[in-house]
Short mmCIF file of C-alpha atoms and ligand atoms in Angstrom, two decimals:
data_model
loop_
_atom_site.label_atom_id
_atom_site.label_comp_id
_atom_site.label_asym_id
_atom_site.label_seq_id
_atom_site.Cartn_x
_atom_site.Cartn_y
_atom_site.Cartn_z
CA UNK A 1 -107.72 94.54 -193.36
CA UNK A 2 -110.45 92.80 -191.54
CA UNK A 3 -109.27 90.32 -188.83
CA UNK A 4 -112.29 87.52 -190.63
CA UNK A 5 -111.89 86.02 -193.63
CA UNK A 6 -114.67 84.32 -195.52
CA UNK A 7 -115.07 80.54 -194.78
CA UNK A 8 -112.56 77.88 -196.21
CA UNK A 9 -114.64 76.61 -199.91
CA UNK A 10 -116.75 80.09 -200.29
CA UNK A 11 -115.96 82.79 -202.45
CA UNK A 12 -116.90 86.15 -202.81
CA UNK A 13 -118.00 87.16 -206.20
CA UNK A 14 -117.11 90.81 -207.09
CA UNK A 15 -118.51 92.95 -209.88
CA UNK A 16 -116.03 91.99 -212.74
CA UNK A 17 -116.86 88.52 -212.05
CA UNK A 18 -120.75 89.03 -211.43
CA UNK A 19 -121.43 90.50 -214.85
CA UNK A 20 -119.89 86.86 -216.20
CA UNK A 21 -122.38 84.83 -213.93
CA UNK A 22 -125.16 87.02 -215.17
CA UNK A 23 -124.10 86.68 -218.35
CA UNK A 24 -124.56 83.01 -218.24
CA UNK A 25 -127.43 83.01 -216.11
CA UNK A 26 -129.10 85.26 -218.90
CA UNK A 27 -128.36 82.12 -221.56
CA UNK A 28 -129.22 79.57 -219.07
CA UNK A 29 -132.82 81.43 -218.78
CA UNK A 30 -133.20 81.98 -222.33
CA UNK A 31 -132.81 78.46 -223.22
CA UNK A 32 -135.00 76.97 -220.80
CA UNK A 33 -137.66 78.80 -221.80
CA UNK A 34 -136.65 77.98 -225.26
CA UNK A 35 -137.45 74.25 -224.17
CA UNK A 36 -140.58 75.01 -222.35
CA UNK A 37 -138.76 74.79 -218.97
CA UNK A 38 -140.24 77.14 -216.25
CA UNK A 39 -138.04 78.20 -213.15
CA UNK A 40 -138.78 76.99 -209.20
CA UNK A 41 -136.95 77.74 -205.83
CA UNK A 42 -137.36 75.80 -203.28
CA UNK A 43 -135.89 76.26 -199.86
CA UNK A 44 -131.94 76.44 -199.04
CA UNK A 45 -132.54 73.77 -196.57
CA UNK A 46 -134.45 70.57 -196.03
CA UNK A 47 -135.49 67.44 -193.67
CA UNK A 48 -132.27 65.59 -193.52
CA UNK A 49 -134.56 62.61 -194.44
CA UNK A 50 -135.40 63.96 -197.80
CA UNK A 51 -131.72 63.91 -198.77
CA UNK A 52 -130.87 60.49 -196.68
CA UNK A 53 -133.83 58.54 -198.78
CA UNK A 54 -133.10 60.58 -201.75
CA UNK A 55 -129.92 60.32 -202.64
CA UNK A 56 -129.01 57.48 -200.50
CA UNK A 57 -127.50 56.72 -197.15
CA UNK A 58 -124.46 54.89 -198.64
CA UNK A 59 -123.62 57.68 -201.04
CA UNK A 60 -120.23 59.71 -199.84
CA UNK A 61 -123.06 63.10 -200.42
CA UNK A 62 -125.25 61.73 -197.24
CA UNK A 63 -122.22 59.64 -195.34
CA UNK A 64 -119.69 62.31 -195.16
CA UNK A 65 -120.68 65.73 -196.87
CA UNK A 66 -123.81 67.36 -195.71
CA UNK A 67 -124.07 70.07 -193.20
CA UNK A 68 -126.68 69.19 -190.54
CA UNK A 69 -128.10 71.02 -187.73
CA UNK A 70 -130.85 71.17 -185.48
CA UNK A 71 -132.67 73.97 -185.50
CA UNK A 72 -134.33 74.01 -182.00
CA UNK A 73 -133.94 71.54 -179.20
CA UNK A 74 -137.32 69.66 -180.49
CA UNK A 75 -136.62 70.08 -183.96
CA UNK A 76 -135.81 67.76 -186.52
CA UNK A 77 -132.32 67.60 -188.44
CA UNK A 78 -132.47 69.85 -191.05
CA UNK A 79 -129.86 69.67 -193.75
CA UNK A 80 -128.33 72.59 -195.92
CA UNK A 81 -129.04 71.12 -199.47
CA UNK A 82 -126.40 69.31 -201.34
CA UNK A 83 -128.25 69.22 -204.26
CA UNK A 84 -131.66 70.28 -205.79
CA UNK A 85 -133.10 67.39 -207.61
CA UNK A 86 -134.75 65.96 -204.07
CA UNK A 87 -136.18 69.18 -203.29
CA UNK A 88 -137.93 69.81 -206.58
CA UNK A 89 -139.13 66.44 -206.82
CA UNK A 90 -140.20 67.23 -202.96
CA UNK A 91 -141.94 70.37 -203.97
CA UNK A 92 -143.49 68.57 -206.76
CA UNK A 93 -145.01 66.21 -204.72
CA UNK A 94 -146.13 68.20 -201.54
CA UNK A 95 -148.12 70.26 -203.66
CA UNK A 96 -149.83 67.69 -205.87
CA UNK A 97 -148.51 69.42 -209.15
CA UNK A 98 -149.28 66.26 -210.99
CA UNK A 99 -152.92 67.04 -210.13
CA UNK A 100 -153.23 69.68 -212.35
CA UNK A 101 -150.60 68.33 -215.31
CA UNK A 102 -149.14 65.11 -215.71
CA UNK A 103 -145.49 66.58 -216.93
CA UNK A 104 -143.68 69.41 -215.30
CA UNK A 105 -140.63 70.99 -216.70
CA UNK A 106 -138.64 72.74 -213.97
CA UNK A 107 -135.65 74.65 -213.99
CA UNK A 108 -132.83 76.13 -210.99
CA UNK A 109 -129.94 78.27 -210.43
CA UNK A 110 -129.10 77.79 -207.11
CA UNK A 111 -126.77 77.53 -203.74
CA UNK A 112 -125.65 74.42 -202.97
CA UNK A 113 -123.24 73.16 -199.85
CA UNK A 114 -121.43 69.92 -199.54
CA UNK A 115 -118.34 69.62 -196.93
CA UNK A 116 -115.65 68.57 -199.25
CA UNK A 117 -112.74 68.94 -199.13
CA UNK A 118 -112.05 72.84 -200.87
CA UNK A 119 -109.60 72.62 -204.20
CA UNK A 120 -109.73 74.15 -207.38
CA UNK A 121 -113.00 73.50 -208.79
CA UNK A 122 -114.43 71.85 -205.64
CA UNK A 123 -116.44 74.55 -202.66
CA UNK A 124 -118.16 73.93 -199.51
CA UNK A 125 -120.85 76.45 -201.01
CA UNK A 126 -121.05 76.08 -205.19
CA UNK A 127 -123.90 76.62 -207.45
CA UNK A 128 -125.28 75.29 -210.18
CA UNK A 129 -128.19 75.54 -213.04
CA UNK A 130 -130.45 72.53 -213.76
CA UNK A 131 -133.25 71.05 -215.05
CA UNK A 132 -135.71 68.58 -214.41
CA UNK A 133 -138.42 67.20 -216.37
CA UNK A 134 -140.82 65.48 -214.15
CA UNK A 135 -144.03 62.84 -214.55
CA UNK A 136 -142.90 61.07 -217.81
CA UNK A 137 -139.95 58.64 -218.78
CA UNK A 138 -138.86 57.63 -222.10
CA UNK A 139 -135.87 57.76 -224.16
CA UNK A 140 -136.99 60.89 -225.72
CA UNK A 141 -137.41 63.03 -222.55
CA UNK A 142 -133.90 61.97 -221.41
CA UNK A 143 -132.54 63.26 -224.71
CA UNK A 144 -134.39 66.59 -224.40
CA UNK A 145 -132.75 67.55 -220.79
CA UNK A 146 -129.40 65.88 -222.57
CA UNK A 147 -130.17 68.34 -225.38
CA UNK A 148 -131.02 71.58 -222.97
CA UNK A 149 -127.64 71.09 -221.53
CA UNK A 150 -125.38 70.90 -224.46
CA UNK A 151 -127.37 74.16 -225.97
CA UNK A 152 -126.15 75.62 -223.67
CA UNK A 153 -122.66 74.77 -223.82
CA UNK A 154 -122.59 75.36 -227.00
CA UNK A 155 -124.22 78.88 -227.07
CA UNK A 156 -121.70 79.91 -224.17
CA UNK A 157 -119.11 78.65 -226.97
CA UNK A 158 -117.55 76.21 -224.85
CA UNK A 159 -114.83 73.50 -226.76
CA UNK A 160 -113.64 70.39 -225.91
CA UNK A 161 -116.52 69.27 -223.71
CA UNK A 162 -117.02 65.36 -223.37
CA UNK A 163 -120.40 63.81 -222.77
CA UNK A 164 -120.17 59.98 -221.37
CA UNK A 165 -123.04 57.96 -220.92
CA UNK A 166 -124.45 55.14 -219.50
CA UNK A 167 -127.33 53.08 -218.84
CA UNK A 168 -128.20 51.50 -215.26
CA UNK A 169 -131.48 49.33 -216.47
CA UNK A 170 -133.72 48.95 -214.38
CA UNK A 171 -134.74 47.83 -210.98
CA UNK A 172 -134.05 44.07 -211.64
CA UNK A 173 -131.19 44.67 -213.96
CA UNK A 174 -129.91 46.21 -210.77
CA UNK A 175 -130.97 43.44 -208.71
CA UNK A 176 -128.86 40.91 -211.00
CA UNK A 177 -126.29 43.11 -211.30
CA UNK A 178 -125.50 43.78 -207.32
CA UNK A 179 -125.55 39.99 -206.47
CA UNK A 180 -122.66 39.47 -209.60
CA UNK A 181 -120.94 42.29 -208.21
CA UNK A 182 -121.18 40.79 -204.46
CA UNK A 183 -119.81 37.00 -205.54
CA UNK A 184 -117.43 39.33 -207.65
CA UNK A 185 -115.90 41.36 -204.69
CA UNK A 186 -116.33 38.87 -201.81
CA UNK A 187 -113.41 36.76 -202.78
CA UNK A 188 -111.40 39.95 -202.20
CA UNK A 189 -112.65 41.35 -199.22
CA UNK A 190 -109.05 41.56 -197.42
CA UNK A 191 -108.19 43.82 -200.35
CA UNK A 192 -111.10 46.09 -199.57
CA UNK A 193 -110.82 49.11 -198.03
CA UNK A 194 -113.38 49.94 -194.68
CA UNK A 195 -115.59 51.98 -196.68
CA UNK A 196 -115.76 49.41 -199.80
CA UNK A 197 -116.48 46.30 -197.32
CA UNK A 198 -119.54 48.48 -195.71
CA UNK A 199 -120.48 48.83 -199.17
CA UNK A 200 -120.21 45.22 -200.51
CA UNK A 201 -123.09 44.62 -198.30
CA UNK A 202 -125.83 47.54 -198.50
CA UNK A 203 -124.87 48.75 -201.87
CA UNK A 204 -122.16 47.16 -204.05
CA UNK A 205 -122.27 48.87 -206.93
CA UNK A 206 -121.10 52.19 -205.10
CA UNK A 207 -117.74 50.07 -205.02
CA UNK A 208 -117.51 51.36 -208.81
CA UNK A 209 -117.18 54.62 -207.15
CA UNK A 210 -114.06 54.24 -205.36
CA UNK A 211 -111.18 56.61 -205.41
CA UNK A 212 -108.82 54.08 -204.02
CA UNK A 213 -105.98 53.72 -206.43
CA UNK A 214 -105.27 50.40 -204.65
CA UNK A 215 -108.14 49.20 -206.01
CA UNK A 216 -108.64 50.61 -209.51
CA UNK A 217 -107.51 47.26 -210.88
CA UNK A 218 -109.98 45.14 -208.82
CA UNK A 219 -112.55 47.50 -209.73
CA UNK A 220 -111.85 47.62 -213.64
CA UNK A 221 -112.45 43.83 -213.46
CA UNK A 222 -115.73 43.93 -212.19
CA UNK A 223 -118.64 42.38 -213.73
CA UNK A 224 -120.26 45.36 -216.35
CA UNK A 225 -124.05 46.10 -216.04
CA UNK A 226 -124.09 46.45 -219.51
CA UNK A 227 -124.11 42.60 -219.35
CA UNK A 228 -127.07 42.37 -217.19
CA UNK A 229 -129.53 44.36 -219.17
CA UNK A 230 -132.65 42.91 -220.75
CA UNK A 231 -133.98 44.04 -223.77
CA UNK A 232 -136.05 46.18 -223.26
CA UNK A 233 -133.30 48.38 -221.29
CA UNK A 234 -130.94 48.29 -223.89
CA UNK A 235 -133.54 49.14 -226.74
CA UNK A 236 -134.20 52.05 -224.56
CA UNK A 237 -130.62 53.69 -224.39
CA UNK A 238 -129.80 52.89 -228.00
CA UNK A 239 -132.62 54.90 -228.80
CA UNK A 240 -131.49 57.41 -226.65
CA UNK A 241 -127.93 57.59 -228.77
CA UNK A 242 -129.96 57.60 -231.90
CA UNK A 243 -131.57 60.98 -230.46
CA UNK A 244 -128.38 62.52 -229.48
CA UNK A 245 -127.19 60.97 -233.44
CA UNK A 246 -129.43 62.64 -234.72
CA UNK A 247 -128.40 66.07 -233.10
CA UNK A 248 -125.28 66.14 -233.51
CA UNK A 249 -124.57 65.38 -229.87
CA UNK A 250 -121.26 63.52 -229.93
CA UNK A 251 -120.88 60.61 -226.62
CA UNK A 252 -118.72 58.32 -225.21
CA UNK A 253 -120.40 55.11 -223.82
CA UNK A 254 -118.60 54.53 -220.26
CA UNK A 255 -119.90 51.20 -218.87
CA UNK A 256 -118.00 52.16 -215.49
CA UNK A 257 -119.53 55.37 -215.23
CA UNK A 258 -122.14 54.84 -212.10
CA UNK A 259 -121.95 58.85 -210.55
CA UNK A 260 -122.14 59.48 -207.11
CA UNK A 261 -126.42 59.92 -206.34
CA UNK A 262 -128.40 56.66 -205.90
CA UNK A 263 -131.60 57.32 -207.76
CA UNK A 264 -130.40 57.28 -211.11
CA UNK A 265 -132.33 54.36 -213.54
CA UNK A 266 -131.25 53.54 -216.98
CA UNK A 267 -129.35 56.60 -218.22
CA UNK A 268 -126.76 58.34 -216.59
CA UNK A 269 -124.20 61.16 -218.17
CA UNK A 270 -121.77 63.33 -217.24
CA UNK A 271 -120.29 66.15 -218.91
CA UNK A 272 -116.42 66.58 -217.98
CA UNK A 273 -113.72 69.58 -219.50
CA UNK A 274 -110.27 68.86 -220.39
CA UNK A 275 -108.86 72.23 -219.23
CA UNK A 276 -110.37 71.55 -215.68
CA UNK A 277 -108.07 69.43 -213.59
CA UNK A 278 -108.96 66.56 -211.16
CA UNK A 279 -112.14 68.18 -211.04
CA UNK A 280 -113.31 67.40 -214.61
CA UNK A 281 -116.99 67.41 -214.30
CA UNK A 282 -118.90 70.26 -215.22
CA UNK A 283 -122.31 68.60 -215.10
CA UNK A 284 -124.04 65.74 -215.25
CA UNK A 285 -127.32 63.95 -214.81
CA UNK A 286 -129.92 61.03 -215.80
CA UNK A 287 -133.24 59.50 -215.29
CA UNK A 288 -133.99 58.82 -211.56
CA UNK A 289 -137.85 56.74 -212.24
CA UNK A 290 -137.77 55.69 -208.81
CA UNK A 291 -136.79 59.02 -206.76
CA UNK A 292 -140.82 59.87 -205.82
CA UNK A 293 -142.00 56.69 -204.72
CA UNK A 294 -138.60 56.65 -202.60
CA UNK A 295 -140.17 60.09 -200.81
CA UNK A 296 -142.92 58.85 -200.07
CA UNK A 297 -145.08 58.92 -203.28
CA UNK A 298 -148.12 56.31 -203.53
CA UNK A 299 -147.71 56.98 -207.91
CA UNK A 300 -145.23 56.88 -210.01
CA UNK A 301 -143.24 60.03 -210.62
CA UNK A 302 -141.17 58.89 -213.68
CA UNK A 303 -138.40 61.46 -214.74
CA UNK A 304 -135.01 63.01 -216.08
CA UNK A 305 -132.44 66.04 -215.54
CA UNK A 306 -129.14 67.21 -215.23
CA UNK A 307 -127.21 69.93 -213.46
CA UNK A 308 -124.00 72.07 -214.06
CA UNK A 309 -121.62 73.14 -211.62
CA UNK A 310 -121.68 77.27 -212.48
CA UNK A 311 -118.11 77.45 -210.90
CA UNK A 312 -116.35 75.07 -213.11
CA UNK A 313 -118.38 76.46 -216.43
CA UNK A 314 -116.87 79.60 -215.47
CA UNK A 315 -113.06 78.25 -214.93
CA UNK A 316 -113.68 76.48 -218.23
CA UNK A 317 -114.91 79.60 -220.27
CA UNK A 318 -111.94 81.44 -218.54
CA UNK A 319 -109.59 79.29 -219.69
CA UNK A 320 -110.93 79.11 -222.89
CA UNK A 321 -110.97 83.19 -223.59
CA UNK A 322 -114.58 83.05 -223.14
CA UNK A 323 -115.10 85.59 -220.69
CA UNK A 324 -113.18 89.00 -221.66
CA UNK A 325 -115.78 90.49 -223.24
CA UNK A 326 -118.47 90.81 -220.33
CA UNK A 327 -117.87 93.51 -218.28
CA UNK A 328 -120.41 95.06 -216.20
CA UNK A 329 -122.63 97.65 -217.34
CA UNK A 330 -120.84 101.10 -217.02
CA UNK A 331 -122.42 104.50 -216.38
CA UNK A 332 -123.05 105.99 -219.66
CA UNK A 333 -122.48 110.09 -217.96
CA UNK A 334 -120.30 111.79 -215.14
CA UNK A 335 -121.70 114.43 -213.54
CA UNK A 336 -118.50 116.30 -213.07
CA UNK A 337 -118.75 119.24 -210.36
CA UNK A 338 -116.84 122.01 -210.99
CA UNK A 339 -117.00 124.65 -207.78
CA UNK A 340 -117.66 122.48 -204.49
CA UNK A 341 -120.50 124.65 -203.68
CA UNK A 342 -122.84 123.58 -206.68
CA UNK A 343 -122.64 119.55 -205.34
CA UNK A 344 -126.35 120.02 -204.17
CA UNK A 345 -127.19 121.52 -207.46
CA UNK A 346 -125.29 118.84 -209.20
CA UNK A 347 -126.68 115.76 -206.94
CA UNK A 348 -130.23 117.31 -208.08
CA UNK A 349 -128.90 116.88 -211.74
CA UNK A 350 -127.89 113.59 -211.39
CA UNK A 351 -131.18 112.21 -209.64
CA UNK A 352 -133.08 113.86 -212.49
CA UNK A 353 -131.04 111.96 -215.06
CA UNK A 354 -131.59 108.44 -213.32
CA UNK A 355 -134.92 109.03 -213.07
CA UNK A 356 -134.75 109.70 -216.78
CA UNK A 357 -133.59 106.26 -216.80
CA UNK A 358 -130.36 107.41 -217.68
CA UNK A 359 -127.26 105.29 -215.66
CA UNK A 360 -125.26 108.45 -213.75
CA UNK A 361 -122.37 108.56 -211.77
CA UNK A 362 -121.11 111.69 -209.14
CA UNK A 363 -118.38 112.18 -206.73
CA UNK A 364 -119.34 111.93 -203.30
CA UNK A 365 -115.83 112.79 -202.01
CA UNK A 366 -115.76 116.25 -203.21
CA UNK A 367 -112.60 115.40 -205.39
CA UNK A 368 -111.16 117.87 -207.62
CA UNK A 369 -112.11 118.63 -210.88
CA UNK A 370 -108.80 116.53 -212.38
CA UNK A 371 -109.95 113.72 -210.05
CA UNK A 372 -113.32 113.41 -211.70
CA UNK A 373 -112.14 113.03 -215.05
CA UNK A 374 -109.89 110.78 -214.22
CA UNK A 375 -112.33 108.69 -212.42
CA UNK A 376 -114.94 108.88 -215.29
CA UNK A 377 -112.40 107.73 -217.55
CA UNK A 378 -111.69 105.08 -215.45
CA UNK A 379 -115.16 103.76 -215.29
CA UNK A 380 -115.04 104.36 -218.62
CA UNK A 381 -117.61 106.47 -218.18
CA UNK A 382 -119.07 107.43 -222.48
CA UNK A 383 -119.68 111.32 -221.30
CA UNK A 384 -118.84 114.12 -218.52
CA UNK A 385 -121.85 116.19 -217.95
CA UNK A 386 -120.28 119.97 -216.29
CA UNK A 387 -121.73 121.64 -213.71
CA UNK A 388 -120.21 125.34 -213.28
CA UNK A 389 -121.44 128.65 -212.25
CA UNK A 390 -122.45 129.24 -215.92
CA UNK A 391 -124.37 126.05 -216.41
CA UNK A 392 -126.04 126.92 -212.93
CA UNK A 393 -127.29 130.38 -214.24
CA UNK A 394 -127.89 129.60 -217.74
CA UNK A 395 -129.96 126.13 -217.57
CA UNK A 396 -127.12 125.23 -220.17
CA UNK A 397 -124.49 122.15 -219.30
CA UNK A 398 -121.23 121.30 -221.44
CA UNK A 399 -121.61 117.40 -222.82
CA UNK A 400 -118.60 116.09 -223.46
CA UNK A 401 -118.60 113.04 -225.26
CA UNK A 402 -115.89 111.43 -224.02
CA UNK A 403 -115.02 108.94 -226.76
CA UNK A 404 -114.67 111.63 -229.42
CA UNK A 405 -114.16 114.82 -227.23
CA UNK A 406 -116.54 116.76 -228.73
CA UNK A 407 -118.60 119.37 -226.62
CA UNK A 408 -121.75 120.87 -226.87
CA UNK A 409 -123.75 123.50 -224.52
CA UNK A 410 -127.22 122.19 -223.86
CA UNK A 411 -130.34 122.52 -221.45
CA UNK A 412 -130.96 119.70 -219.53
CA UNK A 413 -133.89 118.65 -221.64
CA UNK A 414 -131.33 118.22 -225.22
CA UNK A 415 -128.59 116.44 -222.34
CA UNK A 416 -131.67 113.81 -221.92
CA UNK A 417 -132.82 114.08 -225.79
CA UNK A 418 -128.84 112.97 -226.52
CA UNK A 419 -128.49 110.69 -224.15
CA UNK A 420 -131.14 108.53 -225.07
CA UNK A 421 -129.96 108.13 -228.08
CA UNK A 422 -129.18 104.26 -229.16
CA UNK A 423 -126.59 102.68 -227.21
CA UNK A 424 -123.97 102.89 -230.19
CA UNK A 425 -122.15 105.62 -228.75
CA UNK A 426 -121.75 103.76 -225.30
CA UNK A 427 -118.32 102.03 -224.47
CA UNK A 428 -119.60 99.44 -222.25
CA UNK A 429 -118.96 96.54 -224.21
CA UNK A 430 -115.39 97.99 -225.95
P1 LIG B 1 -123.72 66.13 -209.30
O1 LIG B 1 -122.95 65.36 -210.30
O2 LIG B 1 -123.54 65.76 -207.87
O3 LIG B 1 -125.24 65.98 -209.69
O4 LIG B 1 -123.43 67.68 -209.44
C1 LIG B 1 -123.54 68.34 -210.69
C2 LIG B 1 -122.38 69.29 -210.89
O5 LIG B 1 -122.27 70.19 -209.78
C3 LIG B 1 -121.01 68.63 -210.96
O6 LIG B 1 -120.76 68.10 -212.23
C4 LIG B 1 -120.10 69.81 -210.63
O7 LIG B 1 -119.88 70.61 -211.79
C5 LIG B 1 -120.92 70.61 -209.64
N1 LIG B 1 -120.43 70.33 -208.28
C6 LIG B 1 -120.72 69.29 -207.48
N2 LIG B 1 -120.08 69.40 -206.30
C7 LIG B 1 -119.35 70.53 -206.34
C8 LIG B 1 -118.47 71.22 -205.42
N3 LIG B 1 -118.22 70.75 -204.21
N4 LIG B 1 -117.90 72.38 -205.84
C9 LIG B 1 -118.14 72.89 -207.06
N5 LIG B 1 -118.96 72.29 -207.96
C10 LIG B 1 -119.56 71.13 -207.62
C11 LIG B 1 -126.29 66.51 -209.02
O8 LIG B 1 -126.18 67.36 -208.17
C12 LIG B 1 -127.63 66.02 -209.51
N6 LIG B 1 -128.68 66.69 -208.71
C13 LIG B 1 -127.82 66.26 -210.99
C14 LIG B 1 -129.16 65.85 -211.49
C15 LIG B 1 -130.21 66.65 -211.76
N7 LIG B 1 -129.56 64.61 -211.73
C16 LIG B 1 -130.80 64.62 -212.12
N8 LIG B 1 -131.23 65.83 -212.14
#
């Protein structure tokens, strides 16, 4: 046993489990394309600016989770990111993409670090797949990332997912909305926790957020900002439900449900599983119109997206029986070496077949002949090429297919001819 163990909230992921992410990352690929979404990666690590302006100094993501450094003495703060929509919109923006096309559809999978505390569900380093549709804003485009995400779900064959919903408004909505919730809270401030009273002043409506039970009931009495909307926000999220209506999407409305970034503008979701635990949410997302004027932008970048936490869809599909049919792709033939001395010849064999394109596995341990069957059979392995002192002489190698047992004597070109058959005969996905 090694004396280091991997960091407290990482994880290593091992084969069995790698075939599942790949799996998903497969469907996740498909269906953005599907949806006209192309795939970006931008840089593990940032300006800690872009992430203090982006998702907002107040937030608990910039006050107490991010893991900052310098990375010379001169240098500025850098941040590991905590999330990706700043740094696409970032990318976006730094290299004018908006020049060439007014609407870009970009999609992630990605590394992401935030210094939580580590529980089920919840990792210093977690990852998640996303999209974001940038340079337009309507009802319509908010549906379509909506609609991306629950595709997914759905082709994954997840149950018992919940979408809830919201709408922020606007920037004056907001306005209104943070001077009800001050005249709300103020009367109370020797209730309010240290973090809630630094928040009554430079951003009330984080109060919302609060974990506090001691103040769930002070919070559930708050003023709504459904109440506070103008028209023309509300006509735009009710014709936002009429596109997720019309698709069969099913929703909750939450009027309390604010989530934890600061640039989200009139809708907001979040996707949470019942078979998850305290941490329910799986993904979640919204409209954030006012993110690239925030960086820095002289336009308007208006736009929409969501992301999924890849750890918790995999807990979820586990715990739903989703996952025990991926298993990782198996080597279809075992060379099996029958006198030690013909390894070299054998190890010749077995390049040739990969090269053929054929996947080939050998012992490298010089194990006995017993020991190599059993070891094919435990890779599940579909055949067991023999190398002997006949086959050596001859050109002709026993095939065994190891499904049905049957053997045949063939040169090497009929071992390639038969192995290159269809995939029917192969056991990986048994
Ligand atoms: P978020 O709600 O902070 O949104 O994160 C999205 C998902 O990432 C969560 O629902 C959860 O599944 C997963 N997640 C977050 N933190 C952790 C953690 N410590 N451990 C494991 N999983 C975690 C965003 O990040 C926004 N950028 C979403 C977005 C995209 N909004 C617009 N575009």
């Amino acid at each position: 046993m090694s004396q280091y163990q991997a960091v407290k909230g990482t994880k290593d992921i091992f084969p069995e489990e790698v075939a599942q992410w790949k799996y998903v990352e497969g469907i996740v690929h498909t269906l953005a394309s599907l949806y006209g979404f192309s795939e970006i990666r931008t840089p593990v690590f940032e300006y800690t600016e872009l992430f203090q302006r982006g998702i907002g100094l107040t937030t608990d993501i910039v006050g107490k989770e991010m893991f900052s450094f310098q990375p010379d003495t001169k240098g500025r703060s850098v941040t590991l990111r905590p999330e990706m929509t700043a740094g696409v919109m970032r990318a976006a923006l730094q290299y004018n993409l908006f020049s060439l096309a007014p609407v870009h559809k970009l999609y992630y999978i990605g590394e992401l670090f935030r210094k939580e505390r580590p529980q089920a569900g919840r990792q210093r380093q977690f990852s998640q797949f996303g999209a974001e549709l940038l340079g337009v804003s309507s009802p319509a485009a908010v549906a379509e990332v909506i609609t991306l995400m629950m595709q997914v779900f759905e082709s994954l064959g997840l149950k018992e997912l919940k979408l809830r919903i919201n709408t922020l408004g606007d920037t004056e909505d907001r306005v209104r909305y943070r001077e009800a919730l001050q005249s709300y809270f103020v009367p109370f401030y020797e209730i309010l926790d240290e973090a809630s009273r630094e928040r009554l002043e430079k951003n009330p409506l984080r109060i919302l957020d609060s974990k506090n039970p001691v103040l769930q009931e002070l919070v559930a009495g708050a003023p709504r900002l459904y109440d506070y909307l103008n028209d023309s926000s509300l006509r735009d999220f009710e014709k936002v439900l009429f596109y997720l209506a019309e698709r069969n999407i099913a929703y909750d409305i939450d009027h309390r449900l604010v989530r934890g970034l600061d640039y989200y503008s009139h809708t907001a979701f979040e996707v949470t599983s019942s078979v998850l635990g305290a941490q329910d949410a799986i993904g979640g997302g919204g409209r954030y119109d006012g993110l690239a004027r925030e960086l820095g932008s002289s336009s308007d970048v208006p736009a929409s997206g969501f992301a999924v936490g890849m750890e918790r869809l995999l807990i979820t599909m586990e715990k739903q029986g989703l996952l025990t049919t991926i298993n990782p792709l198996r080597p279809l033939v075992y060379v099996v070496v029958q006198q030690q001395e013909l390894v070299d010849h054998a190890l010749t064999i077995a390049w040739r077949l990969r090269k053929a394109g054929i996947r080939t596995e050998i012992d490298l341990v010089a194990r006995s002949m017993k020991s190599q069957m059993r070891e094919a059979n435990r890779i599940r392995a579909s055949y067991a090429l023999f190398i002997g002192k006949t086959e050596y002489t001859t050109g002709s190698y026993a095939l065994k297919n190891l499904l049905t047992s049957e053997q045949t004597t063939l040169s090497l070109e009929d071992v390639l001819q038969v192995l290159h058959q269809p995939a029917t005969k192969e056991r990986i996905n048994l």
